[in-house]
Amino acid sequence: MKQYSIWSNYRFIYEPLWKKKKKLALFTLAEVIFYVLVPVTGMAVTSMIVGSLEQGMEFSQLVCMILLAFAGYGILNMIKGYLEARGWLQYIEARMELFVMAPLLKNLSISMEQYEDAKIHKQKEMANRSVWSNLEGVEGFFHDNSDLLKNIFGLCVYSLLVGVMNWKILLMLVGMSALSAAAGYGVTRYYQKIKDQLAQQDMTMRYIDNIVNDVQGGKDIRIFGLGSWIVGKYHQAICSQRRISFRKDMREYGSNILETVLNAVRDFICYLYLITQLAQGMQISEFVFYLGLIGGFSGWLSMISKKIVAVKHDSDMICDMRAYLDLEEGVKAGEQFDCSVWKAVEIVFDHVSYRYGESEEDTLKDVSFRLAAGEKLALVGMNGAGKTTIVKLMAGLYLPTEGTVYVNGVSTRELDRISYFAKQAAIFQEPFQTAYSIGENVALSEQYNTERVWEALAQAGIAEKIRGLEKQLDTYLGKDIAADGISLSGGELQKLLLARALYRESALVLLDEPTAALDALAETELYEKYHTLLQKKTVLFISHRLASTRFCDRIILLNDGRICEVGTHAKLMEAQGKYYEMFQVQSKYYQ
């Protein structure tokens, strides 16, 4: 993984902050000043009161002085409290506005191969940890650096005052605080060793949260009585995270014990010195002032050491985020071939092989075929034959391990994938729908042409159903967002997805077993509708059922990642090969 220095992280975080939120820097500076001014004023007020008592000031004058002193001290505290509260809100806003979207956009820009990679998925989780916390990562970097600046400024002010008293005491205070900082740094180093394990447990719990909140999966969970099993898995993840965190917490506890001991020794020496000075004639008011000064000085040093450790921890989390954001995309966009002007699409697989990740053998093995512009090609075969892999290669989601996929003569390695995706419409086995309105689900956009949406729904055969709803196109799907949302049946949802493909007016349509959840006759009816409505488009049909693909121009039969038969339905039946055997087995379901 690429390494980033803490100084480059300062630039990464504060450069956009300075460009867009300059006022925040000014308020932070004011917060630093008042953070130090308030305790110094408090010590001065206490010392002044003790001094006035020593000098025998009249009671009425003493009361007036105390009231004025505490009124001023209260005003300073109010200003300090306002600046601190404002700082918290501003840091939250800065994190949400400037950094939260970056990992999300990266999720949408990486290639499908990377998106499915478990290692990259873990990187994504660690990047998310950096931006979704108020106390660590990006926002922690804001808070901890602000606190570090406060304590450094406080230390400078107090050092001047303590140094005037005794420079040896000053050196002793600094040395013992440095030992505390070293112990805290060891805890941060340990966190680097366990952060991958923590990310793994976060992934597990997030996955279980998604399962429990999935309306579709809710039926299976209840019918099969999976509640205890799922809760058990969640409990295992929590226990594992607890064990990992316990080891880290014990190290922090040891560090805190060492700091407490060092602080006790330090304070004992300093207080002994002050008592000696008091015995030698130091005024009580001066004694009180220096007593508070040394206690405060110890606090500044202690907090500086802690905040240095905290900043290092935040910086390490920011490194995780930057490593994910700088991840080189498997399929690059930008300076590649722009296919936005294409009206039709022809695709050629030229000796294409594909292997998943660390698999020991290819899923596709030396596959070659041509899908002509406007042709309807059926891809059939048993589960695991490689059909979905071909779809992802054809869509440009995957790149071949060997060979080349050409789209209108241009390799998918050279295509600008954004413009190429705009030429496609795809319906997969697991239908994609959002919890937003029907109109938005058809257009996949908040802004859409209402007339075109209705036209697409009518062509798909579901307009009458939608017109019968109270809110029509404004009806929400599901109840995740709207309480009055509706659920469509499997067949209705497939028609809605067909309307989406028609609305998109794409040149290439990919149908990857979208009707697998329907019965055989319903699938045949829907595929015939596809055939009728998708004229002049390049279409790839995928199904493990064979009767639904008889109307296609050609049929390719895949077996174990290889093409074993090619032809029309009639020719393949006449050849009485594997296609014929599979069709005969399935034909009874279509009678």
PDB file of C-alpha atoms in Angstrom, residues 425-528:
ATOM      1  CA  ALA A 425     -29.368  -1.087 -21.125  1.00  0.00           C
ATOM      2  CA  ALA A 426     -29.134  -4.168 -18.954  1.00  0.00           C
ATOM      3  CA  ILE A 427     -31.592  -6.305 -17.013  1.00  0.00           C
ATOM      4  CA  PHE A 428     -29.975  -8.804 -14.682  1.00  0.00           C
ATOM      5  CA  GLN A 429     -31.234 -11.809 -12.761  1.00  0.00           C
ATOM      6  CA  GLU A 430     -31.405  -9.767  -9.568  1.00  0.00           C
ATOM      7  CA  PRO A 431     -33.452  -6.737 -10.705  1.00  0.00           C
ATOM      8  CA  PHE A 432     -32.195  -3.313  -9.664  1.00  0.00           C
ATOM      9  CA  GLN A 433     -34.851  -0.994  -8.319  1.00  0.00           C
ATOM     10  CA  THR A 434     -34.668   2.010  -6.030  1.00  0.00           C
ATOM     11  CA  ALA A 435     -37.091   3.001  -3.276  1.00  0.00           C
ATOM     12  CA  TYR A 436     -37.986   6.154  -5.215  1.00  0.00           C
ATOM     13  CA  SER A 437     -40.878   6.881  -7.582  1.00  0.00           C
ATOM     14  CA  ILE A 438     -41.890   4.728 -10.537  1.00  0.00           C
ATOM     15  CA  GLY A 439     -41.048   7.575 -12.912  1.00  0.00           C
ATOM     16  CA  GLU A 440     -37.537   7.853 -11.450  1.00  0.00           C
ATOM     17  CA  ASN A 441     -37.102   4.080 -11.616  1.00  0.00           C
ATOM     18  CA  VAL A 442     -37.919   4.058 -15.320  1.00  0.00           C
ATOM     19  CA  ALA A 443     -35.759   7.072 -16.206  1.00  0.00           C
ATOM     20  CA  LEU A 444     -33.164   6.463 -13.452  1.00  0.00           C
ATOM     21  CA  SER A 445     -33.138  10.201 -12.908  1.00  0.00           C
ATOM     22  CA  GLU A 446     -35.036  12.845 -10.955  1.00  0.00           C
ATOM     23  CA  GLN A 447     -35.605  14.759 -14.173  1.00  0.00           C
ATOM     24  CA  TYR A 448     -37.445  12.853 -16.888  1.00  0.00           C
ATOM     25  CA  ASN A 449     -39.727  13.216 -19.880  1.00  0.00           C
ATOM     26  CA  THR A 450     -43.164  12.212 -18.583  1.00  0.00           C
ATOM     27  CA  GLU A 451     -44.582  11.512 -22.048  1.00  0.00           C
ATOM     28  CA  ARG A 452     -41.681   9.209 -22.939  1.00  0.00           C
ATOM     29  CA  VAL A 453     -42.006   7.361 -19.615  1.00  0.00           C
ATOM     30  CA  TRP A 454     -45.705   6.684 -20.243  1.00  0.00           C
ATOM     31  CA  GLU A 455     -44.924   5.571 -23.791  1.00  0.00           C
ATOM     32  CA  ALA A 456     -42.286   3.113 -22.535  1.00  0.00           C
ATOM     33  CA  LEU A 457     -44.661   1.783 -19.858  1.00  0.00           C
ATOM     34  CA  ALA A 458     -47.393   1.313 -22.449  1.00  0.00           C
ATOM     35  CA  GLN A 459     -45.054  -0.594 -24.774  1.00  0.00           C
ATOM     36  CA  ALA A 460     -43.955  -2.804 -21.887  1.00  0.00           C
ATOM     37  CA  GLY A 461     -47.586  -3.543 -21.007  1.00  0.00           C
ATOM     38  CA  ILE A 462     -47.706  -2.051 -17.522  1.00  0.00           C
ATOM     39  CA  ALA A 463     -49.069   1.472 -18.121  1.00  0.00           C
ATOM     40  CA  GLU A 464     -52.624   0.453 -17.200  1.00  0.00           C
ATOM     41  CA  LYS A 465     -51.417  -0.850 -13.829  1.00  0.00           C
ATOM     42  CA  ILE A 466     -49.543   2.412 -13.107  1.00  0.00           C
ATOM     43  CA  ARG A 467     -52.468   4.637 -14.198  1.00  0.00           C
ATOM     44  CA  GLY A 468     -54.670   2.821 -11.692  1.00  0.00           C
ATOM     45  CA  LEU A 469     -52.474   3.944  -8.799  1.00  0.00           C
ATOM     46  CA  GLU A 470     -53.427   7.048  -6.826  1.00  0.00           C
ATOM     47  CA  LYS A 471     -50.080   8.799  -7.399  1.00  0.00           C
ATOM     48  CA  GLN A 472     -49.294   7.103 -10.714  1.00  0.00           C
ATOM     49  CA  LEU A 473     -45.680   7.908 -11.701  1.00  0.00           C
ATOM     50  CA  ASP A 474     -45.073   9.500  -8.300  1.00  0.00           C
ATOM     51  CA  THR A 475     -45.818   6.236  -6.504  1.00  0.00           C
ATOM     52  CA  TYR A 476     -42.801   4.954  -4.565  1.00  0.00           C
ATOM     53  CA  LEU A 477     -41.593   1.365  -4.827  1.00  0.00           C
ATOM     54  CA  GLY A 478     -41.343  -0.376  -1.458  1.00  0.00           C
ATOM     55  CA  LYS A 479     -41.779   1.154   1.962  1.00  0.00           C
ATOM     56  CA  ASP A 480     -38.135   1.975   2.726  1.00  0.00           C
ATOM     57  CA  ILE A 481     -38.763   5.691   2.173  1.00  0.00           C
ATOM     58  CA  ALA A 482     -42.518   6.173   1.707  1.00  0.00           C
ATOM     59  CA  ALA A 483     -45.112   4.530   3.967  1.00  0.00           C
ATOM     60  CA  ASP A 484     -47.566   4.308   1.047  1.00  0.00           C
ATOM     61  CA  GLY A 485     -45.055   2.693  -1.327  1.00  0.00           C
ATOM     62  CA  ILE A 486     -46.130  -0.391  -3.284  1.00  0.00           C
ATOM     63  CA  SER A 487     -44.557  -3.732  -4.197  1.00  0.00           C
ATOM     64  CA  LEU A 488     -44.750  -5.093  -7.752  1.00  0.00           C
ATOM     65  CA  SER A 489     -45.082  -8.752  -8.603  1.00  0.00           C
ATOM     66  CA  GLY A 490     -42.189 -10.485 -10.363  1.00  0.00           C
ATOM     67  CA  GLY A 491     -43.815 -10.160 -13.777  1.00  0.00           C
ATOM     68  CA  GLU A 492     -44.793  -6.522 -13.199  1.00  0.00           C
ATOM     69  CA  LEU A 493     -41.271  -5.651 -12.114  1.00  0.00           C
ATOM     70  CA  GLN A 494     -39.843  -7.257 -15.258  1.00  0.00           C
ATOM     71  CA  LYS A 495     -42.176  -5.144 -17.378  1.00  0.00           C
ATOM     72  CA  LEU A 496     -41.054  -2.031 -15.495  1.00  0.00           C
ATOM     73  CA  LEU A 497     -37.421  -2.955 -16.242  1.00  0.00           C
ATOM     74  CA  LEU A 498     -38.315  -3.447 -19.895  1.00  0.00           C
ATOM     75  CA  ALA A 499     -39.852   0.043 -19.885  1.00  0.00           C
ATOM     76  CA  ARG A 500     -36.548   1.319 -18.460  1.00  0.00           C
ATOM     77  CA  ALA A 501     -34.625  -0.253 -21.365  1.00  0.00           C
ATOM     78  CA  LEU A 502     -37.057   1.242 -23.880  1.00  0.00           C
ATOM     79  CA  TYR A 503     -36.866   4.710 -22.290  1.00  0.00           C
ATOM     80  CA  ARG A 504     -33.059   4.647 -22.403  1.00  0.00           C
ATOM     81  CA  GLU A 505     -33.059   4.200 -26.216  1.00  0.00           C
ATOM     82  CA  SER A 506     -29.783   2.289 -26.041  1.00  0.00           C
ATOM     83  CA  ALA A 507     -28.033   0.564 -28.939  1.00  0.00           C
ATOM     84  CA  LEU A 508     -27.090  -2.533 -26.907  1.00  0.00           C
ATOM     85  CA  VAL A 509     -29.459  -4.448 -24.616  1.00  0.00           C
ATOM     86  CA  LEU A 510     -28.150  -7.162 -22.292  1.00  0.00           C
ATOM     87  CA  LEU A 511     -30.654  -9.543 -20.720  1.00  0.00           C
ATOM     88  CA  ASP A 512     -28.944 -11.802 -18.189  1.00  0.00           C
ATOM     89  CA  GLU A 513     -31.599 -14.294 -17.065  1.00  0.00           C
ATOM     90  CA  PRO A 514     -33.919 -11.485 -15.924  1.00  0.00           C
ATOM     91  CA  THR A 515     -36.918 -13.837 -15.843  1.00  0.00           C
ATOM     92  CA  ALA A 516     -35.301 -16.615 -13.802  1.00  0.00           C
ATOM     93  CA  ALA A 517     -37.811 -16.047 -10.995  1.00  0.00           C
ATOM     94  CA  LEU A 518     -40.804 -16.439 -13.353  1.00  0.00           C
ATOM     95  CA  ASP A 519     -42.407 -19.677 -14.453  1.00  0.00           C
ATOM     96  CA  ALA A 520     -41.476 -21.055 -17.872  1.00  0.00           C
ATOM     97  CA  LEU A 521     -44.610 -19.911 -19.703  1.00  0.00           C
ATOM     98  CA  ALA A 522     -44.443 -16.383 -18.227  1.00  0.00           C
ATOM     99  CA  GLU A 523     -40.781 -16.228 -19.232  1.00  0.00           C
ATOM    100  CA  THR A 524     -41.591 -17.205 -22.826  1.00  0.00           C
ATOM    101  CA  GLU A 525     -44.312 -14.551 -23.021  1.00  0.00           C
ATOM    102  CA  LEU A 526     -41.983 -11.841 -21.700  1.00  0.00           C
ATOM    103  CA  TYR A 527     -39.107 -12.841 -23.999  1.00  0.00           C
ATOM    104  CA  GLU A 528     -41.418 -12.638 -26.999  1.00  0.00           C
TER     105      GLU A 528
END
